[in-house]
XYZ file of C-alpha atoms in Angstrom:
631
model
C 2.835 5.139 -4.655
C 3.208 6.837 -7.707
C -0.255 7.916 -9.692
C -0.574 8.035 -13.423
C -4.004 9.453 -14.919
C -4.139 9.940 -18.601
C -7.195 10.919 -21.432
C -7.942 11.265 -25.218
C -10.772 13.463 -25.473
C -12.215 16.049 -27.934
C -12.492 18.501 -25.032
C -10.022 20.049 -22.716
C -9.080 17.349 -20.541
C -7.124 19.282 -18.062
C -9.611 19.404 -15.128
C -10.468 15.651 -15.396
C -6.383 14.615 -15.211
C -6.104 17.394 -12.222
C -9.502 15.937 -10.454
C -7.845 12.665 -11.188
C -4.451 13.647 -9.265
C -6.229 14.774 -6.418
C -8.203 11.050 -6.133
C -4.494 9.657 -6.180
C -3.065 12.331 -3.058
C -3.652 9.261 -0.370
C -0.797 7.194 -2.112
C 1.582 10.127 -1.164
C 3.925 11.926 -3.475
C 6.675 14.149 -3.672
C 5.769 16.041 -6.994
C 3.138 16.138 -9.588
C 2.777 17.574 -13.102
C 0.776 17.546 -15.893
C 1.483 17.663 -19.800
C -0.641 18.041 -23.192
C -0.860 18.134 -26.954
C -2.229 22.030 -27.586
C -1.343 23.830 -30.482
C 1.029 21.273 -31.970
C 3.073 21.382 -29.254
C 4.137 19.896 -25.901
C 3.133 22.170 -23.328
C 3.239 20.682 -19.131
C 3.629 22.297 -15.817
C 4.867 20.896 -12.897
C 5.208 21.255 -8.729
C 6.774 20.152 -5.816
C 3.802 21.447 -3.895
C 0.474 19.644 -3.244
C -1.770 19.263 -6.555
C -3.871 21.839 -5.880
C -1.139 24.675 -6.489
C -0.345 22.827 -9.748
C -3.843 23.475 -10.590
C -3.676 26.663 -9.919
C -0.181 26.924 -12.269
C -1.786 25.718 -15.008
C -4.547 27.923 -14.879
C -2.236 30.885 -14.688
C -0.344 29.472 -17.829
C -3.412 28.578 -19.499
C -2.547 24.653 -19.819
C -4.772 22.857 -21.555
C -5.706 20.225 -24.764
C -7.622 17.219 -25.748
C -4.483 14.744 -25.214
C -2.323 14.542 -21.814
C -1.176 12.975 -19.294
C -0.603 13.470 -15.552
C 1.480 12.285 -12.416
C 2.477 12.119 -8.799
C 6.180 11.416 -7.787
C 7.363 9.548 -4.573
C 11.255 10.114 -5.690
C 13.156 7.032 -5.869
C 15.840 8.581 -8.457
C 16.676 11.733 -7.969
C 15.867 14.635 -5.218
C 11.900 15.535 -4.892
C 12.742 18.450 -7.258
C 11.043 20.400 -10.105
C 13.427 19.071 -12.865
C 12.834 15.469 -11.337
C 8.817 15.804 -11.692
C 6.879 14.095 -14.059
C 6.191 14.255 -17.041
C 9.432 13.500 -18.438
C 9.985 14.931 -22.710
C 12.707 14.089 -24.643
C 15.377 16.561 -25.942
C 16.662 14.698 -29.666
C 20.340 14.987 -30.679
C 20.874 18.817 -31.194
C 18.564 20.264 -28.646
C 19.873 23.576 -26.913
C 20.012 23.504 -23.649
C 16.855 26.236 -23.312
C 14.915 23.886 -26.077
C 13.297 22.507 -22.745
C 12.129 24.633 -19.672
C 13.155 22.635 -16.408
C 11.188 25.270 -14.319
C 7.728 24.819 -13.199
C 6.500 26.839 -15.881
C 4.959 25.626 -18.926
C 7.629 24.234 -21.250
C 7.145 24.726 -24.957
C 9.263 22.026 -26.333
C 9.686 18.106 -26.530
C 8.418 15.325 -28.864
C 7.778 12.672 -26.506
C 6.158 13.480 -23.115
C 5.779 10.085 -20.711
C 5.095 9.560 -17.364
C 6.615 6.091 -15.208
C 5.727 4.752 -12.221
C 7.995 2.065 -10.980
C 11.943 1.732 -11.261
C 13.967 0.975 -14.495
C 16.971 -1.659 -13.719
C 19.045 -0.940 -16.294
C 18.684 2.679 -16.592
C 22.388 3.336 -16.069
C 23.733 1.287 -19.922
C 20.478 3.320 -21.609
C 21.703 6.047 -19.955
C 24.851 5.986 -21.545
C 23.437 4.789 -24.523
C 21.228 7.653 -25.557
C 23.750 10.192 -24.614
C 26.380 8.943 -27.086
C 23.641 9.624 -29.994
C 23.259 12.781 -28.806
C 20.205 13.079 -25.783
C 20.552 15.447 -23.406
C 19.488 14.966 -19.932
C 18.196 17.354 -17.909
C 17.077 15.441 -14.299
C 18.363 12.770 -12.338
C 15.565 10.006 -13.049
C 15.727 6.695 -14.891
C 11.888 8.004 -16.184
C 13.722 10.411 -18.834
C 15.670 7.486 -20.242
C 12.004 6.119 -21.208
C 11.518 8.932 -22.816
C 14.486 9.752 -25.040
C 14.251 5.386 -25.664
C 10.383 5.997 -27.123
C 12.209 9.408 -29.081
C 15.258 7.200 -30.750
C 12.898 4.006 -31.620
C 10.060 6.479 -32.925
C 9.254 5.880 -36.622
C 6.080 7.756 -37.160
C 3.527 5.103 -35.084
C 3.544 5.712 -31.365
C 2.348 2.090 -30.323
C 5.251 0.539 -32.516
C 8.084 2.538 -30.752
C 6.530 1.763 -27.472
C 6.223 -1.845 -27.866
C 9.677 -1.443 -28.931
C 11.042 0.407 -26.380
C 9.558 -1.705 -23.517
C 11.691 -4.811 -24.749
C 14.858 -2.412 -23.511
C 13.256 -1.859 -20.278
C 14.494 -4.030 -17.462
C 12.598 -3.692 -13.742
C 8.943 -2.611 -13.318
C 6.905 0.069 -14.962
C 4.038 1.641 -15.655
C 3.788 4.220 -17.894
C 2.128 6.649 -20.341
C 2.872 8.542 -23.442
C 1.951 10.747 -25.966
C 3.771 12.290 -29.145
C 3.932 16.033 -30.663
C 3.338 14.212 -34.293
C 0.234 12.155 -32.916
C -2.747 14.497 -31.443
C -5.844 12.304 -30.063
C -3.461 9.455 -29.390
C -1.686 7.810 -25.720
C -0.025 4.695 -25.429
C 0.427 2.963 -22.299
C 2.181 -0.024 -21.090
C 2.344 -2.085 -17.878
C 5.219 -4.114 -16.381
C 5.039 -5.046 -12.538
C 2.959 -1.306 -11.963
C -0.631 -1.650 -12.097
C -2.139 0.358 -15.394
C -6.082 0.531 -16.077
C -8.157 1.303 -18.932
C -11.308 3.568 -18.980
C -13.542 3.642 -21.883
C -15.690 6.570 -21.720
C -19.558 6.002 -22.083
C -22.490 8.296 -22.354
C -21.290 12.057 -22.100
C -18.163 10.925 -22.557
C -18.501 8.271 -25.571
C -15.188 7.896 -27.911
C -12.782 9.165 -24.778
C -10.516 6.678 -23.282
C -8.504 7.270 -20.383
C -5.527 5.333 -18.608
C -4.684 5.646 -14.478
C -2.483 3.619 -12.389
C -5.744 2.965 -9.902
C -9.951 2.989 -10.863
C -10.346 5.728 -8.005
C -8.328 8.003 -10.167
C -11.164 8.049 -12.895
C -14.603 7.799 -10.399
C -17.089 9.344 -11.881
C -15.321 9.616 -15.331
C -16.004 6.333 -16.179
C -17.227 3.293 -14.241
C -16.218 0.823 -17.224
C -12.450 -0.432 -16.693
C -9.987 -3.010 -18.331
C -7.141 -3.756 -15.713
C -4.075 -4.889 -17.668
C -1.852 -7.676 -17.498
C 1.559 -7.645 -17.330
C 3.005 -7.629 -20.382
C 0.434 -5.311 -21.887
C 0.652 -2.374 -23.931
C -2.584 -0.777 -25.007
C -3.442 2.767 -27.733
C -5.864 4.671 -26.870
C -7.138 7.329 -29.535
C -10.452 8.588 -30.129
C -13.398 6.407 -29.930
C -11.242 3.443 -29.907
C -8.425 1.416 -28.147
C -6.695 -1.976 -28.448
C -4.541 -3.630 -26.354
C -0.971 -5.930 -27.314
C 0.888 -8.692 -24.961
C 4.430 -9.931 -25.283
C 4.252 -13.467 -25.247
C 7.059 -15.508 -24.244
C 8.994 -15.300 -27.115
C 8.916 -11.965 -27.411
C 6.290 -10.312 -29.836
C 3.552 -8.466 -29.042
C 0.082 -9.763 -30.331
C -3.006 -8.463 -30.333
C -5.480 -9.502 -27.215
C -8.892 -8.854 -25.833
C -9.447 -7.695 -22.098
C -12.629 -8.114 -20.160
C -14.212 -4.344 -20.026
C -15.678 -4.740 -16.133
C -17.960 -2.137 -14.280
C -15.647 -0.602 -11.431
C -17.667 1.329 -9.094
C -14.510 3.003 -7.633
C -14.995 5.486 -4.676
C -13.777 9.104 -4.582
C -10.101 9.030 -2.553
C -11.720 12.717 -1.944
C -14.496 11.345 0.462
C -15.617 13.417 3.563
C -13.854 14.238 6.315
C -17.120 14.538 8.773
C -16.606 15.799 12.054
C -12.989 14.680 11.618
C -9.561 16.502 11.542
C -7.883 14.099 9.451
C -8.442 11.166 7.525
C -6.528 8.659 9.601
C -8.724 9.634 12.783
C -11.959 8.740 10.810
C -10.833 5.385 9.474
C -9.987 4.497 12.897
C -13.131 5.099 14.693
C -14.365 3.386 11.325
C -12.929 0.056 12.409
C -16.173 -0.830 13.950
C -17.959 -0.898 10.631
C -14.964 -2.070 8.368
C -14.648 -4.882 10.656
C -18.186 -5.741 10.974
C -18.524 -5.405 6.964
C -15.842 -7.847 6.379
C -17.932 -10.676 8.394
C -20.921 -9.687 6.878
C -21.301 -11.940 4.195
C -19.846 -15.102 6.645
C -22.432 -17.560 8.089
C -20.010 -20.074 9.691
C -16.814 -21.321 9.360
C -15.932 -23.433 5.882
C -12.867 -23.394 3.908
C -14.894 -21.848 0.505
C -15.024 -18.528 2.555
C -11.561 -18.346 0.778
C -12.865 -19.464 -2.682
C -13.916 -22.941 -4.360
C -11.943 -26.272 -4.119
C -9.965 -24.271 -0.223
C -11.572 -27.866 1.206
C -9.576 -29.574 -0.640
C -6.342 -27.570 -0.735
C -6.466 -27.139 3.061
C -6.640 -30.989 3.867
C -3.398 -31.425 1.543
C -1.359 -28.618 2.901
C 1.332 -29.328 5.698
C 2.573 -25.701 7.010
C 2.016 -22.108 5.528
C 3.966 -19.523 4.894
C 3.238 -15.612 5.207
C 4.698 -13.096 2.538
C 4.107 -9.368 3.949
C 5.239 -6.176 4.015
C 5.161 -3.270 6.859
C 2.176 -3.242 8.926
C 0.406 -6.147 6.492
C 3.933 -8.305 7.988
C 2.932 -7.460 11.645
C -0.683 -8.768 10.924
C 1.297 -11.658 9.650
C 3.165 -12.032 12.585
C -0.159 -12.123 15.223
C -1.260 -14.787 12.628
C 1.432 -17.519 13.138
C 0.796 -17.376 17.190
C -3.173 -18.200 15.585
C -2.027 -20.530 13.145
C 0.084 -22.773 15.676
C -1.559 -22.634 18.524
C -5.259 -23.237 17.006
C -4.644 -24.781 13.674
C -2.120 -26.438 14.825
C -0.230 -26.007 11.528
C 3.380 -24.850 11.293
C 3.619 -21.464 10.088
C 6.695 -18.823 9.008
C 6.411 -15.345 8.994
C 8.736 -13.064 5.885
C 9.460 -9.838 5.073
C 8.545 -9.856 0.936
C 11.579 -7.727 0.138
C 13.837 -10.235 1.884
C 12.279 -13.578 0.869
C 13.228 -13.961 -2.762
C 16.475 -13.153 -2.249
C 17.581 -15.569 0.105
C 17.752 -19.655 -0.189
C 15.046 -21.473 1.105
C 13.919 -24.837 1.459
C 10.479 -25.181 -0.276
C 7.732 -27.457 0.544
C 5.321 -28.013 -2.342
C 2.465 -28.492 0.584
C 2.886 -24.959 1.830
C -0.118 -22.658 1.675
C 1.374 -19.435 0.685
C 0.068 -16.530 1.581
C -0.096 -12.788 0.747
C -1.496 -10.004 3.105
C -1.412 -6.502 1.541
C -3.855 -3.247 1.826
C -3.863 -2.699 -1.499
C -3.100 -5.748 -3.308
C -0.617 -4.112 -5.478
C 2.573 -4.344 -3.123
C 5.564 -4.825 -5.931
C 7.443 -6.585 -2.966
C 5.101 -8.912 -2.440
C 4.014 -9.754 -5.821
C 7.020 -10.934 -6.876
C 7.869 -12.858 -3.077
C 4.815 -14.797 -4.505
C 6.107 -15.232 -7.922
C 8.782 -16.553 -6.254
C 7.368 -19.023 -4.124
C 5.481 -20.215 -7.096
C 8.980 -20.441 -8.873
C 10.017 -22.991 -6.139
C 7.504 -24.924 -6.817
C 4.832 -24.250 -4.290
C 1.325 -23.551 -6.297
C -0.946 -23.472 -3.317
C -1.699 -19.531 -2.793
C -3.831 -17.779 -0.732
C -4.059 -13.573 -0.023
C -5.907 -11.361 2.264
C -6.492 -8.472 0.388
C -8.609 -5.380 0.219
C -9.319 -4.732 -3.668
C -10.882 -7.610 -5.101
C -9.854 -6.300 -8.501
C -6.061 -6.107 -8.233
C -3.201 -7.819 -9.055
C -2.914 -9.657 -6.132
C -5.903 -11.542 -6.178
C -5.838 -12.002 -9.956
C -2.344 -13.936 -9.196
C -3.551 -16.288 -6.394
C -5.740 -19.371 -6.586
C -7.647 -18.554 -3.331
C -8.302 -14.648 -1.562
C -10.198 -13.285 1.091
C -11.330 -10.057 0.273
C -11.420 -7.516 3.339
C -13.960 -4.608 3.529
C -12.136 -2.297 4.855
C -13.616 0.283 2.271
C -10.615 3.409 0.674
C -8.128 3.815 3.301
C -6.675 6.816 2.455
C -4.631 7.663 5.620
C -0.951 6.179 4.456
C -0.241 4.954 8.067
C -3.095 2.145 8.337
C -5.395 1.331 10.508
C -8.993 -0.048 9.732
C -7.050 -2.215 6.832
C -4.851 -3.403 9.521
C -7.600 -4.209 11.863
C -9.874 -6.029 9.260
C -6.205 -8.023 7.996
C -6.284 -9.585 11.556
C -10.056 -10.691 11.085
C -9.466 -12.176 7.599
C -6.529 -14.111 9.186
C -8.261 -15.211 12.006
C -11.297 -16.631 9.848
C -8.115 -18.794 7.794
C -7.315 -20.050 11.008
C -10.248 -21.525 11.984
C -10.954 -22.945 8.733
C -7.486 -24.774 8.605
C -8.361 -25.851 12.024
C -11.503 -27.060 11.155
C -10.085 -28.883 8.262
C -7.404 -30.189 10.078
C -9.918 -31.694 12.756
C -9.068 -29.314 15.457
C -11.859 -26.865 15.582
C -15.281 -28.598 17.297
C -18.732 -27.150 16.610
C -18.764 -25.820 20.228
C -15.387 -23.890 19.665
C -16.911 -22.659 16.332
C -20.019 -20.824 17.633
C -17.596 -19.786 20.664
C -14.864 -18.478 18.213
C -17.858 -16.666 16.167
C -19.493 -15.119 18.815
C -16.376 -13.485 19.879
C -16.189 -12.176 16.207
C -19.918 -11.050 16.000
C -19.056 -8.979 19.007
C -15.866 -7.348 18.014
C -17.594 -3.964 16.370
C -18.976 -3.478 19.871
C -16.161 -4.619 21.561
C -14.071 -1.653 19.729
C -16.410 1.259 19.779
C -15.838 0.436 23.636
C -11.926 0.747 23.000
C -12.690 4.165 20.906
C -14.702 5.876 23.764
C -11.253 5.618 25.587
C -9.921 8.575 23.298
C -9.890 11.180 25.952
C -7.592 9.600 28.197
C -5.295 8.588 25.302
C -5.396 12.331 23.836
C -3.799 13.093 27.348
C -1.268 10.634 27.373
C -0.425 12.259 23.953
C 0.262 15.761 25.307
C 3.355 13.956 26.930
C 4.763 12.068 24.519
C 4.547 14.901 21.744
C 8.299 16.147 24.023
C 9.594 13.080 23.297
C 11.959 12.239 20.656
C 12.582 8.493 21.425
C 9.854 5.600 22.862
C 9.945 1.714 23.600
C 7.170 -0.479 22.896
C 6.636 -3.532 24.745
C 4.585 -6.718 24.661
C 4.929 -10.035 24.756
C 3.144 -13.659 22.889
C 0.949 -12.465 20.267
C 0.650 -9.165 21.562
C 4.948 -8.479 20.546
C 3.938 -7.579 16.724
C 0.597 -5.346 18.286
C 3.979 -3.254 19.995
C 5.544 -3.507 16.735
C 2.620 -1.891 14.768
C 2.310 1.162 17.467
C 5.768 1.532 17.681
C 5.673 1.620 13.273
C 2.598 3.909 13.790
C 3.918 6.943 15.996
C 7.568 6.467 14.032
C 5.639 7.047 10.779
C 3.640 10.027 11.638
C 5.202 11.653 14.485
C 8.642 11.325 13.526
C 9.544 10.223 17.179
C 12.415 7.509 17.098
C 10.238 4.098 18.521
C 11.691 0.496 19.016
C 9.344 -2.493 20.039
C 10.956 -5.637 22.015
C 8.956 -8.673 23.582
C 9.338 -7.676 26.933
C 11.506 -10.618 28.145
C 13.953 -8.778 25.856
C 14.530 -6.105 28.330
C 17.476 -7.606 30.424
C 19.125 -8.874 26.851
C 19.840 -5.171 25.726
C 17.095 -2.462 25.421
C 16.858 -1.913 29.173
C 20.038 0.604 28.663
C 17.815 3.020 26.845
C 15.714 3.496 29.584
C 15.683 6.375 31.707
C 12.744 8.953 32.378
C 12.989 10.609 28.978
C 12.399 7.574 27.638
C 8.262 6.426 27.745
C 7.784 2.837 27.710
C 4.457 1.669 26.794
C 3.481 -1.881 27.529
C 0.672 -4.056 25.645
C -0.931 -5.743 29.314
C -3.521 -8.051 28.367
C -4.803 -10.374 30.980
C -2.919 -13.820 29.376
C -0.602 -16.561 30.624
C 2.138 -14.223 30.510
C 0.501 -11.619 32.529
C 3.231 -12.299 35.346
C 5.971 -12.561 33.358
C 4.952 -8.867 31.820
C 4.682 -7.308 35.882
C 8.367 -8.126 36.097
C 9.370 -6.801 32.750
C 7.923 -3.812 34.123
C 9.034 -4.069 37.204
C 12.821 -3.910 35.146
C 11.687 -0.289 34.105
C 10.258 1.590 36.688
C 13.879 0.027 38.899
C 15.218 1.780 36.131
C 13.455 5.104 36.561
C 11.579 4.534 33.349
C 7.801 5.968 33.008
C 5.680 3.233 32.006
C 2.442 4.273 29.797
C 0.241 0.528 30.224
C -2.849 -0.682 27.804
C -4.043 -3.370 30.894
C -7.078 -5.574 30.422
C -9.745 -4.797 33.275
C -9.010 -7.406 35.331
C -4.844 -7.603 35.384
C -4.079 -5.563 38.774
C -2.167 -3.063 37.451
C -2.371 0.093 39.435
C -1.262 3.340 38.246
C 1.217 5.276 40.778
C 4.365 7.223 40.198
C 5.798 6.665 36.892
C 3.105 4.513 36.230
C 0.145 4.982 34.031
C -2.380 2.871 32.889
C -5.588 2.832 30.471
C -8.084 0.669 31.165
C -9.086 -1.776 28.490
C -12.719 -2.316 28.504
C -12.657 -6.312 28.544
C -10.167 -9.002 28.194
C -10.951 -10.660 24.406
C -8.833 -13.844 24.405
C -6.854 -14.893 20.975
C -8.768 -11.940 19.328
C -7.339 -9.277 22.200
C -4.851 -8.342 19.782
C -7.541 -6.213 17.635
C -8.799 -4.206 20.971
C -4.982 -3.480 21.541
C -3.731 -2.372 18.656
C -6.609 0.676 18.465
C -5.603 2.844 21.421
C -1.595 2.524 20.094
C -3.342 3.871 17.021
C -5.070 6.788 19.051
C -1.696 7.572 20.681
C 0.110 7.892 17.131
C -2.451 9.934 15.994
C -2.948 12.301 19.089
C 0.706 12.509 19.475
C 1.146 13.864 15.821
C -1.555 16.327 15.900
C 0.352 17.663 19.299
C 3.752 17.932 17.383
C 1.807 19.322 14.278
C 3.037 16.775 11.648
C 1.037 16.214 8.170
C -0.784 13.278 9.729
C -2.195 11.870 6.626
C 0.264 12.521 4.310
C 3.939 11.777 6.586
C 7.262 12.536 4.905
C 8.887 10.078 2.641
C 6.199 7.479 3.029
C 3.888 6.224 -0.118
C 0.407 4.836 0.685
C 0.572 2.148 -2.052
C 4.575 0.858 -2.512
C 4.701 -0.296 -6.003
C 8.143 -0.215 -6.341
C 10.575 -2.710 -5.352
């Protein structure tokens, strides 16, 4: 969501937080902006355009200084506006109402300049608080109150009024700082928002940095401190040191591990691409192969030491997921129950911890998220821990994040930067990690035999080739898409484990093309959704060659009675014919419990296509966030 880069420096650090802005574009944002210490004063500049006119702003306005900090916006309070943008400064009791430009020019006033990712609870009593000693507020975000907070506590040392200021804070934060009174110095502070720490090295010895994600500072600095919760860290020149609130309630000083990140560019080639999301999809192939690279056969330490032990005392498990990660989920209890053999429930994150449920201290918990930094989901586990169920487990795709830090047991994907926000090869490579858990608690469980292994295996070993076969089928989807672009509203059909693969297309073309799409098991029709139908609406139909196959030729049956047009993904061998209002792909083969996988990458084509038709930012869709690290 939200990207914070920050730097101390000798030199102008400008182009380094604007290089470090454009890393963070992927996660989606409504504004950006950028402030710094130069000439004793606060100077910023800020956009609700794309980073690259910001950069252009401030080199109009000649921004630029050895101190600052930077930020992208996905609005939560307040309208995607240029008074609503990042970075926030406060105005003290007695500030005119010109002391502080809310254009997107360079404003010349301020003490305190901070940037927030995250939301602030109890923003509303501060609010009111700060205004009664005089504060004036000039936007519509809980990030000012921050500000005007670090202004009020301020007593001449930065890191005091910071530490101070986040015992106020109620919710989840990230943020950064920096004073008028303090050149060379930035304080940061992290609170349910991921925060990192970059000491420079070589060229760059005695600067120290601070960004929400490692990507933001590749090829800054490959030598990172990710901070815990409860962390607030200075950063001047040549030196840093970090402070954690303990559970009564002061801050001491602590020592972080300094790792080497080697954190890709978000900025990587497009290729012979058009957009980002096009080229992570025909790189499922290699993301999926990658993330069985390093597995020789099925054991329960594929998911860390002491699983064995763990999976022979666990009873049932239970998924915590969010979005697409929740439909992964979802294709994962069908595995779970009908190969493990193990009960399994399936939650939304966001809806989980606030609801009364019966825990069962011999649940395996687990997590699924892309980026391993899902707020929702990070506390949904903090909560199942709460109830008293220890035993957690996440399928993850950044082996440094919080995520996998929190649980006892992970399974690290390879899906490699995703930086399309509607996911795909993440998704894909999800579905493989989950599979591999299933077999293992099968195998533990005594219900996985050596011959099933090597057949279960084999099946995996051949899934990169089994997709490239699925991706050659682009040209017939890309026509399929010509259609659909005149549509405004879609069903999605499918039924057994292949109901959450309709889900996820149905999610993908909503999220990019902005057509209105609904996804039912098929057997659903009758109950409700068949009074949509008509031949405006498209139905397309998951048809994969199982024991429902017969079942699914009525359901469609239902719609073409209906004078619906039916758009069917059918396995090879299911004898489906097209005909009028009929039309069918041809799946290359019929893949058994892993079918799913081949499925869900020509829905992905059709999304994609479909957008490009109706000329949508495909990449970057309206109102959506790559990383959602806010509740």
């Amino acid at each position: 969501m939200c990207g914070i880069v920050g730097a101390v420096s000798t030199k102008n650090i400008v182009p380094i937080l604007i290089e470090g802005l454009k890393r963070l574009e992927y996660r989606g944002y409504d504004s950006c902006g950028v402030a710094v210490h130069q000439g004793g004063e606060l100077r910023r500049a800020r956009s609700t355009a794309r980073v690259a006119e910001l950069e252009a702003e401030v080199a109009t306005d000649a921004v630029q200084g050895g101190t600052g900090i930077a930020h992208t916006r996905w609005a939560t309070h307040g309208a995607p506006v240029v008074r609503n943008a990042h970075p926030h400064f406060s105005r003290g009791p007695g500030a005119s109402d010109a002391a502080v430009a809310v254009s997107g020019g360079a404003a010349q006033a301020g003490h305190i300049a901070l940037v927030h990712n995250g939301i602030i609870e109890n923003h509303d009593e501060l609010r009111a608080e700060l205004s009664a000693r005089g504060y004036v507020f000039s936007s519509q975000t809980d990030t000012e109150v921050i500000a005007h907070l670090v202004d009020h506590l301020y007593d001449g040392d930065l890191f005091d009024a910071v530490q101070r200021a986040t015992m106020r804070l109620r919710g989840a934060f990230a943020i950064a700082v920096f004073c008028r009174d303090e050149p060379h110095r930035v304080v940061g502070a992290r609170e349910g928002s991921p925060l990192v720490l970059g000491v420079g090295t070589g060229e760059r010895a005695g600067e120290n940095f601070l960004a929400s994600d490692a990507m933001a500072l590749a090829g800054v600095t490959d030598q990172i401190v990710y901070l815990e919760e409860g962390d607030v860290v200075d950063l001047q020149l040549g030196k840093h040191w970090i402070s954690h609130r303990s559970a009564d309630g002061d801050y001491r000083p602590v020592q972080r591990e300094v790792r080497t990140v080697i954190a890709h560019s978000g900025a990587a080639e497009l290729g012979p691409y058009r957009h980002y999301m096009q080229k992570e999809i025909f790189e499922q192939p290699k993301a999926i192969a990658d993330t069985l690279d390093a597995v020789p056969g099925i054991t329960p330490e594929l998911f860390g030491d002491g699983a064995h032990r763990v999976f022979k005392d666990v009873d049932s498990v239970l998924i915590l997921a969010c979005g697409t990660s929740y439909y992964a989920g979802s294709v994962a209890k069908y595995w779970l129950e009908s190969i493990a053999k193990i009960p399994a429930n399936v939650e939304v994150a966001s809806e989980y911890r606030y609801r009364d449920s019966v825990p069962n201290p011999r649940t395996l918990v687990v997590t699924i998220t892309q980026s391993g930094e899902t707020a929702d989901t990070l506390a949904a586990l903090k909560h199942a821990r709460s109830l008293g169920m220890p035993h957690t487990l996440t399928i993850c795709n950044v082996a440094t994040s919080a995520m996998v830090r929190e649980c006892k047991f992970a399974y690290i994907t390879r899906a490699g930067v995703e930086i399309g926000v509607a996911s795909t090869k993440a998704f894909s490579t999800q579905l493989v990690g989950l599979f591999l858990l299933t077999l293992a608690l099968a195998q533990t469980r005594g219900h996985l035999s050596d011959a099933q292994e090597a057949e279960h295996l084999k099946a995996l070993r051949h899934l990169p080739v089994a997709v490239q076969a699925v991706l050659a089928l682009e040209p017939q989807v890309i026509a399929w898409s010509e259609e659909f672009a005149r549509k405004e509203n879609a069903l999605f059909l499918g039924r057994g484990l292949h109901y959450p693969i309709a889900l996820e297309g149905a999610l993908k073309l909503k999220e990019i093309s902005y057509i209105h799409a609904e996804a039912y098991p098929a057997g659903e029709l009758k109950h409700g959704p068949l009074a949509l139908v008509t031949a405006e609406m498209p139905v397309v139909t998951v048809a994969p060659n199982d024991a429902l196959l017969e079942k699914l030729k009525s359901n469609l049956q239902e719609v073409r009675a209906r004078g619906g047009e039916l758009f069917v993904f059918a396995d090879a061998d299911t004898r489906i014919e097209s005909g009028e209002g009929l039309h069918v792909i041809r799946m290359p083969e019929h893949y058994g419990a892993l079918s799913p996988i081949l499925h869900v990458v020509p829905l992905q084509l059709l999304a994609y296509h479909t957008a490009c038709a109706r000329g949508t930012d495909v990449d970057k869709p309206r109102n959506l966030a790559k990383s959602v690290t806010v509740e």
